[in-house]
Amino acid sequence: MGKPRGTSRGWKERQERDPYVQQARKDGWRSRAVYKLEEIDRKGRLLKPDMLIVDLGAAPGSWSQYVTEKLKGRVRIVAVDLLPMDSLPSVEFVQGDFTDDETLAAIRAAIGDDRVDLVMSDMAPNISGTRAVDQPRSMYLAELALDMCREVLGKGGDFVCKLFQGEGIDAFIAETRKRFASVKVMKPKASRPGSREVYLVARNYQI
Ligand code: SAM
């Protein structure tokens, strides 16, 4: 999940001290990432019953879990990840690399002819620690997620996307502003303060 290689001991210790990790365990969520989506949803009233949602970079599944619990199963989610994910009600899971055509075809097949209401991407590449490598990789995943919006989002649909501050982010935000009526960038409290991670929240897709 994007943790740097070679620092697993430090990472584990940090995880154990992290209040969001402890809270997630207590509350039965699959990951601390849930609190990021919870804040984005609380501030923007993102989730409504009977939505069709694409969840990119879904594993271990706390975002999908949050959505299906909040909407009491009145939702259809197509969730995608390189890694396996335990099943959840209302979720059709596609395991594969989002940058592969085969995975895209499986996602399209799962969506069918319906228009999507929300594309959410929490994808992060495996962090190498070299910014010149990691930043373009993460921007590439964001670009592909935006391409997916162009293809499947219905008019008025929304897009939530993890981004890392750095080269390419301003142009990406400018591009989304051309297609969505409102675009905000936020840093949820559960996003680690030292990280460059932020979330783009783009609302009301204009076809
Ligand atoms: N939102 C998730 C949750 O709530 O449990 C956590 C997502 S985690 C921060 C990022 C995920 O992105 C990882 O599980 C990783 O495998 C996935 N990922 C990264 N690159 C990917 C790619 N090219 N295709 C599919 N998934 C990818």
Coordinates of N, CA and C and ligand atoms in Angstrom, one line a residue:
M1 N 0.8 -1.2 0.0 CA 0.0 0.0 0.0 C 0.9 1.3 0.0
G2 N 1.8 1.3 -0.9 CA 2.6 2.5 -1.0 C 3.6 2.8 0.0
K3 N 3.9 1.7 0.8 CA 4.9 2.0 1.9 C 6.3 1.8 1.3
P4 N 7.3 2.7 1.7 CA 8.6 2.6 1.1 C 9.2 1.3 1.4
R5 N 10.0 0.8 0.5 CA 10.7 -0.5 0.8 C 11.9 -0.2 1.7
G6 N 12.2 -1.3 2.5 CA 13.4 -1.2 3.3 C 13.2 -0.5 4.7
T7 N 12.0 -0.1 5.0 CA 11.7 0.6 6.2 C 10.6 0.0 7.0
S8 N 10.4 -1.3 6.8 CA 9.2 -2.0 7.3 C 9.1 -1.9 8.8
R9 N 10.3 -1.9 9.5 CA 10.3 -1.9 11.0 C 9.7 -0.6 11.4
G10 N 10.3 0.5 10.9 CA 9.8 1.9 11.2 C 8.4 2.0 10.9
W11 N 8.0 1.5 9.7 CA 6.6 1.6 9.3 C 5.7 0.9 10.3
K12 N 6.1 -0.3 10.7 CA 5.2 -1.1 11.7 C 5.1 -0.3 13.0
E13 N 6.2 0.2 13.5 CA 6.2 1.0 14.7 C 5.2 2.2 14.6
R14 N 5.3 2.9 13.5 CA 4.5 4.1 13.3 C 3.0 3.7 13.2
Q15 N 2.8 2.5 12.5 CA 1.4 2.0 12.5 C 0.8 1.8 13.9
E16 N 1.6 1.1 14.7 CA 1.2 0.8 16.1 C 0.8 2.1 16.9
R17 N 1.6 3.1 16.6 CA 1.4 4.4 17.4 C 0.2 5.2 16.8
D18 N -0.1 4.9 15.6 CA -1.1 5.8 14.9 C -2.5 5.7 15.4
P19 N -3.1 6.8 15.9 CA -4.4 6.7 16.5 C -5.5 6.3 15.5
Y20 N -5.3 6.6 14.2 CA -6.3 6.2 13.2 C -6.2 4.7 13.0
V21 N -5.0 4.1 13.1 CA -4.9 2.7 12.9 C -5.7 2.0 14.1
Q22 N -5.4 2.5 15.3 CA -6.1 1.9 16.5 C -7.6 2.1 16.4
Q23 N -8.0 3.3 16.0 CA -9.5 3.6 15.9 C -10.1 2.7 14.8
A24 N -9.4 2.5 13.7 CA -10.0 1.6 12.6 C -10.2 0.2 13.1
R25 N -9.2 -0.3 13.9 CA -9.3 -1.6 14.4 C -10.5 -1.7 15.4
K26 N -10.6 -0.7 16.2 CA -11.7 -0.7 17.2 C -13.1 -0.7 16.5
D27 N -13.1 0.1 15.4 CA -14.4 0.3 14.8 C -14.7 -0.8 13.7
G28 N -13.8 -1.7 13.5 CA -14.0 -2.8 12.6 C -13.8 -2.4 11.1
W29 N -13.1 -1.3 10.8 CA -12.8 -0.9 9.4 C -11.5 -1.7 9.0
R30 N -11.4 -1.9 7.7 CA -10.3 -2.7 7.1 C -9.0 -1.8 7.1
S31 N -9.1 -0.5 7.1 CA -7.9 0.3 7.0 C -8.2 1.7 7.6
R32 N -7.1 2.4 8.0 CA -7.3 3.8 8.5 C -7.7 4.7 7.4
A33 N -7.6 4.3 6.1 CA -7.9 5.1 5.0 C -9.4 5.5 5.0
V34 N -10.2 4.7 5.8 CA -11.6 5.0 5.9 C -11.9 6.4 6.4
Y35 N -11.1 6.9 7.3 CA -11.4 8.2 7.9 C -11.2 9.4 6.9
K36 N -10.4 9.1 5.8 CA -10.2 10.1 4.8 C -11.5 10.3 4.0
L37 N -12.0 9.1 3.6 CA -13.3 9.2 2.8 C -14.4 9.7 3.7
E38 N -14.4 9.3 5.0 CA -15.5 9.7 5.9 C -15.5 11.2 6.0
E39 N -14.3 11.8 6.0 CA -14.3 13.3 6.1 C -14.7 14.0 4.8
I40 N -14.2 13.4 3.7 CA -14.6 13.9 2.4 C -16.1 13.9 2.2
D41 N -16.7 12.8 2.6 CA -18.2 12.6 2.5 C -18.9 13.5 3.5
R42 N -18.4 13.6 4.7 CA -19.1 14.5 5.7 C -19.1 15.9 5.2
K43 N -18.0 16.4 4.7 CA -17.9 17.8 4.2 C -18.7 18.0 2.9
G44 N -18.8 17.0 2.1 CA -19.3 17.2 0.7 C -20.6 16.5 0.5
R45 N -21.1 15.7 1.4 CA -22.3 14.9 1.2 C -22.3 14.2 -0.2
L46 N -21.3 13.4 -0.2 CA -20.9 12.7 -1.5 C -21.8 11.5 -1.8
L47 N -22.2 10.8 -0.7 CA -22.8 9.5 -0.9 C -24.3 9.5 -0.8
K48 N -25.0 9.0 -1.8 CA -26.5 8.9 -1.8 C -26.9 7.5 -2.2
P49 N -28.1 7.1 -1.7 CA -28.5 5.8 -2.0 C -28.6 5.5 -3.5
D50 N -28.5 4.3 -3.9 CA -28.6 3.8 -5.3 C -27.6 4.3 -6.3
M51 N -26.5 4.7 -5.7 CA -25.4 5.1 -6.6 C -24.7 3.9 -7.3
L52 N -24.0 4.2 -8.4 CA -23.1 3.3 -9.0 C -21.7 3.9 -8.9
I53 N -20.8 3.2 -8.2 CA -19.5 3.8 -7.8 C -18.4 2.9 -8.4
V54 N -17.3 3.5 -8.9 CA -16.1 2.8 -9.2 C -15.0 3.2 -8.2
D55 N -14.5 2.2 -7.5 CA -13.5 2.4 -6.4 C -12.2 1.8 -6.9
L56 N -11.3 2.7 -7.3 CA -10.0 2.4 -7.9 C -8.9 2.3 -6.8
G57 N -8.1 1.2 -6.7 CA -7.2 1.1 -5.7 C -7.9 0.8 -4.4
A58 N -8.8 -0.2 -4.4 CA -9.8 -0.4 -3.4 C -9.3 -1.2 -2.2
A59 N -8.3 -2.1 -2.4 CA -7.9 -3.0 -1.3 C -7.1 -2.3 -0.1
P60 N -7.3 -2.7 1.1 CA -8.0 -3.8 1.5 C -9.5 -3.7 1.6
G61 N -10.0 -2.4 1.3 CA -11.5 -2.3 1.1 C -12.2 -1.4 2.1
S62 N -11.5 -0.6 2.8 CA -12.3 0.2 3.8 C -13.2 1.3 3.1
W63 N -12.8 1.8 2.0 CA -13.7 2.8 1.3 C -15.0 2.1 0.8
S64 N -14.8 0.9 0.2 CA -16.0 0.2 -0.2 C -16.9 -0.2 1.0
Q65 N -16.2 -0.6 2.0 CA -16.9 -1.0 3.2 C -17.7 0.1 3.8
Y66 N -17.0 1.3 3.9 CA -17.7 2.5 4.4 C -19.0 2.8 3.6
V67 N -18.8 2.8 2.2 CA -19.9 3.2 1.4 C -21.1 2.2 1.6
T68 N -20.8 0.9 1.5 CA -21.9 -0.1 1.6 C -22.6 0.0 3.0
E69 N -21.8 0.2 4.0 CA -22.4 0.4 5.4 C -23.2 1.6 5.5
K70 N -22.7 2.7 5.0 CA -23.4 4.0 5.1 C -24.7 4.0 4.3
L71 N -24.6 3.4 3.1 CA -25.8 3.4 2.3 C -26.7 2.1 2.5
K72 N -26.3 1.4 3.6 CA -27.1 0.1 3.9 C -27.3 -0.8 2.8
G73 N -26.2 -0.9 2.0 CA -26.3 -1.9 0.8 C -27.0 -1.3 -0.4
R74 N -27.6 -0.1 -0.3 CA -28.3 0.4 -1.5 C -27.3 1.1 -2.4
V75 N -26.4 0.4 -3.0 CA -25.3 0.9 -3.8 C -24.8 -0.3 -4.6
R76 N -24.2 0.1 -5.8 CA -23.4 -0.9 -6.5 C -22.0 -0.4 -6.7
I77 N -21.1 -1.2 -6.3 CA -19.7 -0.7 -6.4 C -18.9 -1.7 -7.2
V78 N -18.1 -1.1 -8.2 CA -17.1 -1.9 -8.9 C -15.8 -1.5 -8.4
A79 N -15.2 -2.4 -7.7 CA -13.9 -2.1 -7.0 C -12.7 -2.8 -7.7
V80 N -11.6 -2.1 -7.7 CA -10.5 -2.6 -8.5 C -9.2 -2.5 -7.7
D81 N -8.4 -3.5 -7.8 CA -7.0 -3.4 -7.2 C -6.1 -4.5 -7.7
L82 N -4.8 -4.2 -7.7 CA -3.8 -5.2 -8.0 C -3.8 -6.3 -7.0
L83 N -4.1 -6.0 -5.8 CA -4.1 -7.0 -4.7 C -5.5 -7.6 -4.5
P84 N -5.5 -8.8 -4.0 CA -6.8 -9.4 -3.7 C -7.5 -8.6 -2.6
M85 N -8.9 -8.8 -2.6 CA -9.7 -8.1 -1.5 C -10.8 -9.1 -1.1
D86 N -11.0 -9.2 0.2 CA -12.1 -10.0 0.7 C -13.4 -9.4 0.3
S87 N -14.4 -10.3 0.1 CA -15.6 -9.9 -0.5 C -16.4 -9.0 0.4
L88 N -17.3 -8.2 -0.2 CA -18.2 -7.2 0.6 C -19.5 -7.2 -0.1
P89 N -20.6 -7.0 0.6 CA -21.9 -6.9 0.0 C -21.9 -5.7 -1.0
S90 N -22.6 -5.9 -2.1 CA -22.8 -4.8 -3.1 C -21.5 -4.5 -3.9
V91 N -20.5 -5.3 -3.7 CA -19.2 -5.0 -4.4 C -18.9 -6.1 -5.4
E92 N -18.6 -5.6 -6.6 CA -18.1 -6.6 -7.6 C -16.6 -6.2 -7.7
F93 N -15.7 -7.2 -7.4 CA -14.3 -6.9 -7.4 C -13.6 -7.4 -8.6
V94 N -12.8 -6.5 -9.2 CA -11.9 -6.8 -10.3 C -10.5 -6.8 -9.9
Q95 N -9.8 -7.9 -9.9 CA -8.4 -7.9 -9.5 C -7.5 -7.7 -10.8
G96 N -6.7 -6.7 -10.8 CA -5.8 -6.5 -11.9 C -5.2 -5.1 -11.9
D97 N -4.3 -4.9 -12.8 CA -3.6 -3.6 -12.9 C -4.4 -2.6 -13.7
F98 N -4.8 -1.5 -13.1 CA -5.6 -0.5 -13.7 C -5.0 0.0 -15.0
T99 N -3.7 -0.1 -15.2 CA -3.0 0.4 -16.4 C -3.1 -0.6 -17.5
D100 N -3.6 -1.8 -17.2 CA -3.7 -2.8 -18.3 C -5.1 -2.8 -19.0
D101 N -5.0 -3.0 -20.3 CA -6.3 -3.0 -21.1 C -7.2 -4.1 -20.6
E102 N -6.7 -5.2 -20.2 CA -7.5 -6.4 -19.8 C -8.3 -6.0 -18.6
T103 N -7.7 -5.3 -17.7 CA -8.4 -4.8 -16.4 C -9.5 -3.8 -16.8
L104 N -9.1 -2.9 -17.7 CA -10.1 -1.9 -18.1 C -11.4 -2.6 -18.8
A105 N -11.1 -3.6 -19.6 CA -12.2 -4.3 -20.2 C -13.1 -5.0 -19.1
A106 N -12.4 -5.6 -18.1 CA -13.2 -6.2 -17.0 C -14.0 -5.2 -16.2
I107 N -13.5 -4.0 -16.1 CA -14.2 -2.9 -15.4 C -15.4 -2.5 -16.2
R108 N -15.2 -2.3 -17.5 CA -16.3 -1.9 -18.4 C -17.4 -3.0 -18.4
A109 N -17.0 -4.2 -18.4 CA -18.0 -5.3 -18.4 C -18.8 -5.3 -17.1
A110 N -18.1 -5.0 -16.0 CA -18.8 -5.0 -14.7 C -19.8 -3.8 -14.6
I111 N -19.4 -2.7 -15.2 CA -20.3 -1.5 -15.2 C -21.5 -1.7 -16.1
G112 N -21.3 -2.3 -17.2 CA -22.4 -2.5 -18.1 C -22.8 -1.2 -18.8
D113 N -24.1 -1.1 -19.1 CA -24.5 0.1 -19.8 C -24.9 1.3 -18.9
D114 N -24.8 1.1 -17.6 CA -25.2 2.2 -16.7 C -24.1 3.3 -16.6
R115 N -24.6 4.5 -16.3 CA -23.7 5.6 -16.1 C -23.3 5.6 -14.6
V116 N -22.0 5.9 -14.4 CA -21.5 5.9 -13.0 C -21.7 7.3 -12.4
D117 N -22.0 7.2 -11.0 CA -22.3 8.4 -10.3 C -21.0 9.0 -9.6
L118 N -20.1 8.1 -9.3 CA -18.9 8.5 -8.6 C -17.7 7.6 -8.9
V119 N -16.6 8.2 -9.4 CA -15.4 7.5 -9.5 C -14.5 8.0 -8.4
M120 N -14.0 7.0 -7.6 CA -13.1 7.4 -6.5 C -11.8 6.6 -6.6
S121 N -10.7 7.3 -6.6 CA -9.4 6.6 -6.7 C -8.5 7.0 -5.5
D122 N -8.1 5.9 -4.8 CA -7.1 6.0 -3.7 C -5.9 5.3 -4.1
M123 N -5.7 5.1 -5.4 CA -4.5 4.4 -5.9 C -3.2 5.2 -5.6
A124 N -2.2 4.4 -5.2 CA -0.9 5.0 -5.0 C 0.1 4.0 -5.5
P125 N 1.1 4.5 -6.3 CA 2.1 3.5 -6.8 C 2.9 3.0 -5.6
N126 N 3.6 1.9 -5.8 CA 4.6 1.5 -4.8 C 5.7 2.6 -4.7
I127 N 5.9 3.1 -3.6 CA 6.8 4.3 -3.5 C 8.2 3.8 -3.5
S128 N 9.0 4.3 -4.4 CA 10.4 3.9 -4.5 C 11.3 4.8 -3.6
G129 N 10.8 6.0 -3.3 CA 11.5 6.9 -2.4 C 12.2 8.0 -3.3
T130 N 12.2 7.7 -4.6 CA 12.8 8.7 -5.5 C 11.7 9.5 -6.1
R131 N 11.6 10.8 -5.8 CA 10.5 11.6 -6.2 C 10.3 11.7 -7.7
A132 N 11.5 11.7 -8.4 CA 11.4 11.9 -9.9 C 10.8 10.7 -10.5
V133 N 10.7 9.5 -9.8 CA 10.1 8.3 -10.3 C 8.7 8.2 -9.8
D134 N 8.5 8.5 -8.5 CA 7.2 8.3 -7.9 C 6.1 9.3 -8.4
Q135 N 6.6 10.6 -8.5 CA 5.6 11.6 -8.9 C 5.0 11.3 -10.3
P136 N 5.8 11.1 -11.3 CA 5.1 10.8 -12.6 C 4.3 9.5 -12.6
R137 N 4.7 8.5 -11.8 CA 3.8 7.3 -11.6 C 2.5 7.6 -11.0
S138 N 2.5 8.4 -10.0 CA 1.2 8.7 -9.3 C 0.4 9.6 -10.2
M139 N 1.0 10.5 -11.0 CA 0.2 11.4 -11.9 C -0.4 10.5 -13.0
Y140 N 0.4 9.5 -13.4 CA -0.2 8.7 -14.5 C -1.4 7.9 -14.1
L141 N -1.4 7.4 -12.8 CA -2.6 6.8 -12.3 C -3.8 7.7 -12.2
A142 N -3.5 9.0 -11.8 CA -4.6 10.0 -11.7 C -5.1 10.3 -13.1
E143 N -4.2 10.4 -14.1 CA -4.7 10.7 -15.5 C -5.6 9.6 -16.0
L144 N -5.2 8.3 -15.7 CA -6.0 7.2 -16.1 C -7.4 7.2 -15.4
A145 N -7.4 7.6 -14.2 CA -8.6 7.7 -13.4 C -9.5 8.8 -14.0
L146 N -8.9 9.9 -14.5 CA -9.7 10.9 -15.1 C -10.2 10.4 -16.5
D147 N -9.4 9.7 -17.2 CA -9.9 9.1 -18.5 C -11.1 8.2 -18.2
M148 N -11.1 7.5 -17.1 CA -12.2 6.6 -16.8 C -13.4 7.5 -16.5
C149 N -13.3 8.6 -15.9 CA -14.4 9.5 -15.7 C -15.0 9.9 -17.0
R150 N -14.1 10.3 -18.0 CA -14.6 10.7 -19.3 C -15.4 9.6 -19.9
E151 N -15.0 8.4 -19.7 CA -15.7 7.3 -20.3 C -17.0 6.9 -19.7
V152 N -17.0 6.9 -18.3 CA -18.2 6.2 -17.7 C -19.0 7.1 -16.8
L153 N -18.5 8.3 -16.4 CA -19.3 9.2 -15.5 C -20.5 9.7 -16.2
G154 N -21.7 9.8 -15.5 CA -22.8 10.4 -16.1 C -22.8 11.9 -15.8
K155 N -23.6 12.7 -16.4 CA -23.7 14.1 -16.2 C -24.0 14.3 -14.7
G156 N -23.3 15.3 -14.1 CA -23.6 15.5 -12.7 C -22.8 14.6 -11.7
G157 N -22.0 13.7 -12.3 CA -21.2 12.7 -11.5 C -20.1 13.4 -10.8
D158 N -19.5 12.7 -9.9 CA -18.4 13.2 -9.0 C -17.1 12.4 -9.1
F159 N -16.0 13.0 -8.8 CA -14.7 12.3 -8.9 C -13.9 12.7 -7.7
V160 N -13.4 11.7 -7.0 CA -12.5 11.9 -5.8 C -11.2 11.2 -6.2
C161 N -10.0 11.9 -6.0 CA -8.8 11.3 -6.5 C -7.6 11.7 -5.6
K162 N -6.9 10.6 -5.1 CA -5.7 10.9 -4.4 C -4.6 11.5 -5.3
L163 N -4.0 12.5 -4.9 CA -2.9 13.1 -5.6 C -1.7 13.4 -4.7
F164 N -0.5 13.5 -5.3 CA 0.6 13.9 -4.5 C 1.1 15.2 -5.0
Q165 N 1.3 16.2 -4.0 CA 1.7 17.5 -4.4 C 3.1 17.4 -5.1
G166 N 3.2 18.1 -6.2 CA 4.5 18.0 -7.0 C 4.2 18.2 -8.4
E167 N 5.2 17.9 -9.3 CA 5.1 18.2 -10.7 C 3.9 17.6 -11.3
G168 N 3.1 18.3 -12.1 CA 2.0 17.8 -12.8 C 0.7 18.0 -12.1
I169 N 0.7 18.3 -10.8 CA -0.6 18.4 -10.1 C -1.4 19.6 -10.5
D170 N -0.8 20.7 -10.7 CA -1.5 22.0 -11.1 C -2.2 21.8 -12.5
A171 N -1.5 21.2 -13.4 CA -2.0 21.0 -14.7 C -3.2 20.0 -14.7
F172 N -3.1 19.0 -13.8 CA -4.1 18.0 -13.6 C -5.4 18.7 -13.0
I173 N -5.2 19.5 -12.0 CA -6.3 20.2 -11.4 C -7.0 21.1 -12.5
A174 N -6.2 21.8 -13.2 CA -6.7 22.7 -14.3 C -7.5 21.9 -15.3
E175 N -7.1 20.7 -15.6 CA -7.8 19.9 -16.6 C -9.2 19.5 -16.0
T176 N -9.2 19.1 -14.7 CA -10.4 18.7 -14.1 C -11.4 19.9 -14.0
R177 N -10.9 21.1 -13.8 CA -11.8 22.2 -13.8 C -12.5 22.5 -15.1
K178 N -12.0 22.0 -16.2 CA -12.7 22.2 -17.5 C -13.9 21.3 -17.6
R179 N -13.9 20.2 -16.8 CA -14.9 19.2 -16.9 C -15.9 19.1 -15.8
F180 N -15.5 19.7 -14.6 CA -16.4 19.6 -13.4 C -16.8 21.0 -13.0
A181 N -18.0 21.2 -12.5 CA -18.5 22.5 -12.1 C -17.7 23.0 -10.9
S182 N -17.3 22.1 -10.0 CA -16.6 22.6 -8.8 C -15.4 21.6 -8.5
V183 N -14.3 22.1 -8.3 CA -13.1 21.3 -8.0 C -12.4 21.9 -6.7
K184 N -12.2 21.0 -5.7 CA -11.5 21.4 -4.5 C -10.4 20.4 -4.2
V185 N -9.4 20.9 -3.5 CA -8.3 20.0 -3.1 C -8.3 20.1 -1.6
M186 N -8.4 18.9 -1.0 CA -8.4 18.9 0.5 C -7.4 17.9 1.1
K187 N -7.0 18.2 2.3 CA -6.1 17.3 3.0 C -6.9 16.8 4.3
P188 N -7.5 15.6 4.2 CA -8.2 15.1 5.3 C -7.3 15.0 6.6
K189 N -7.9 15.1 7.8 CA -7.1 15.0 9.0 C -6.3 13.7 9.1
A190 N -6.9 12.6 8.5 CA -6.3 11.3 8.6 C -5.1 11.1 7.6
S191 N -5.0 12.1 6.7 CA -3.8 12.0 5.8 C -2.6 12.5 6.6
R192 N -1.6 11.6 6.6 CA -0.4 11.9 7.4 C 0.2 13.3 7.1
P193 N 0.4 14.1 8.2 CA 0.8 15.5 8.0 C 2.0 15.7 7.2
G194 N 3.0 14.8 7.3 CA 4.2 15.0 6.6 C 4.2 14.5 5.1
S195 N 3.1 13.9 4.7 CA 3.0 13.4 3.4 C 2.5 14.4 2.4
R196 N 2.9 14.2 1.1 CA 2.4 15.2 0.1 C 1.1 14.8 -0.4
E197 N 0.4 13.8 0.2 CA -0.9 13.3 -0.3 C -2.0 14.4 0.0
V198 N -2.8 14.6 -1.0 CA -4.0 15.4 -0.9 C -5.1 14.7 -1.7
Y199 N -6.3 15.2 -1.6 CA -7.4 14.6 -2.4 C -8.1 15.7 -3.2
L200 N -8.3 15.4 -4.5 CA -9.1 16.2 -5.3 C -10.5 15.8 -5.2
V201 N -11.4 16.8 -5.0 CA -12.8 16.5 -4.9 C -13.5 17.3 -6.0
A202 N -13.9 16.6 -7.1 CA -14.5 17.3 -8.3 C -15.9 16.9 -8.4
R203 N -16.8 17.9 -8.5 CA -18.2 17.6 -8.4 C -18.9 18.1 -9.7
N204 N -20.0 17.4 -10.0 CA -20.9 17.8 -11.0 C -20.3 17.8 -12.4
Y205 N -20.1 16.6 -12.9 CA -19.4 16.4 -14.2 C -20.3 17.0 -15.3
Q206 N -19.6 17.8 -16.2 CA -20.3 18.4 -17.3 C -19.8 17.7 -18.6
I207 N -20.7 17.0 -19.2 CA -20.3 16.1 -20.4 C -19.9 17.0 -21.6
Ligands
SAM1 N1 -8.9 2.9 -0.3 C1 -8.3 1.7 0.2 C2 -9.0 1.3 1.4 O1 -9.8 2.1 1.9 O2 -8.8 0.2 1.9 C3 -6.8 1.8 0.4 C4 -6.0 2.0 -0.9 S1 -4.3 1.9 -0.8 C5 -3.8 3.4 -0.1 C6 -3.8 2.0 -2.5 C7 -4.1 0.8 -3.3 O3 -3.8 1.1 -4.7 C8 -3.2 -0.4 -3.0 O4 -4.0 -1.5 -2.6 C9 -2.6 -0.8 -4.4 O5 -2.5 -2.1 -4.6 C10 -3.5 -0.1 -5.4 N2 -2.9 0.2 -6.6 C11 -1.8 0.9 -6.9 N3 -1.5 0.8 -8.2 C12 -2.5 0.2 -8.8 C13 -2.8 -0.2 -10.2 N4 -2.0 0.1 -11.2 N5 -3.9 -0.9 -10.4 C14 -4.7 -1.2 -9.4 N6 -4.5 -0.9 -8.1 C15 -3.4 -0.2 -7.8

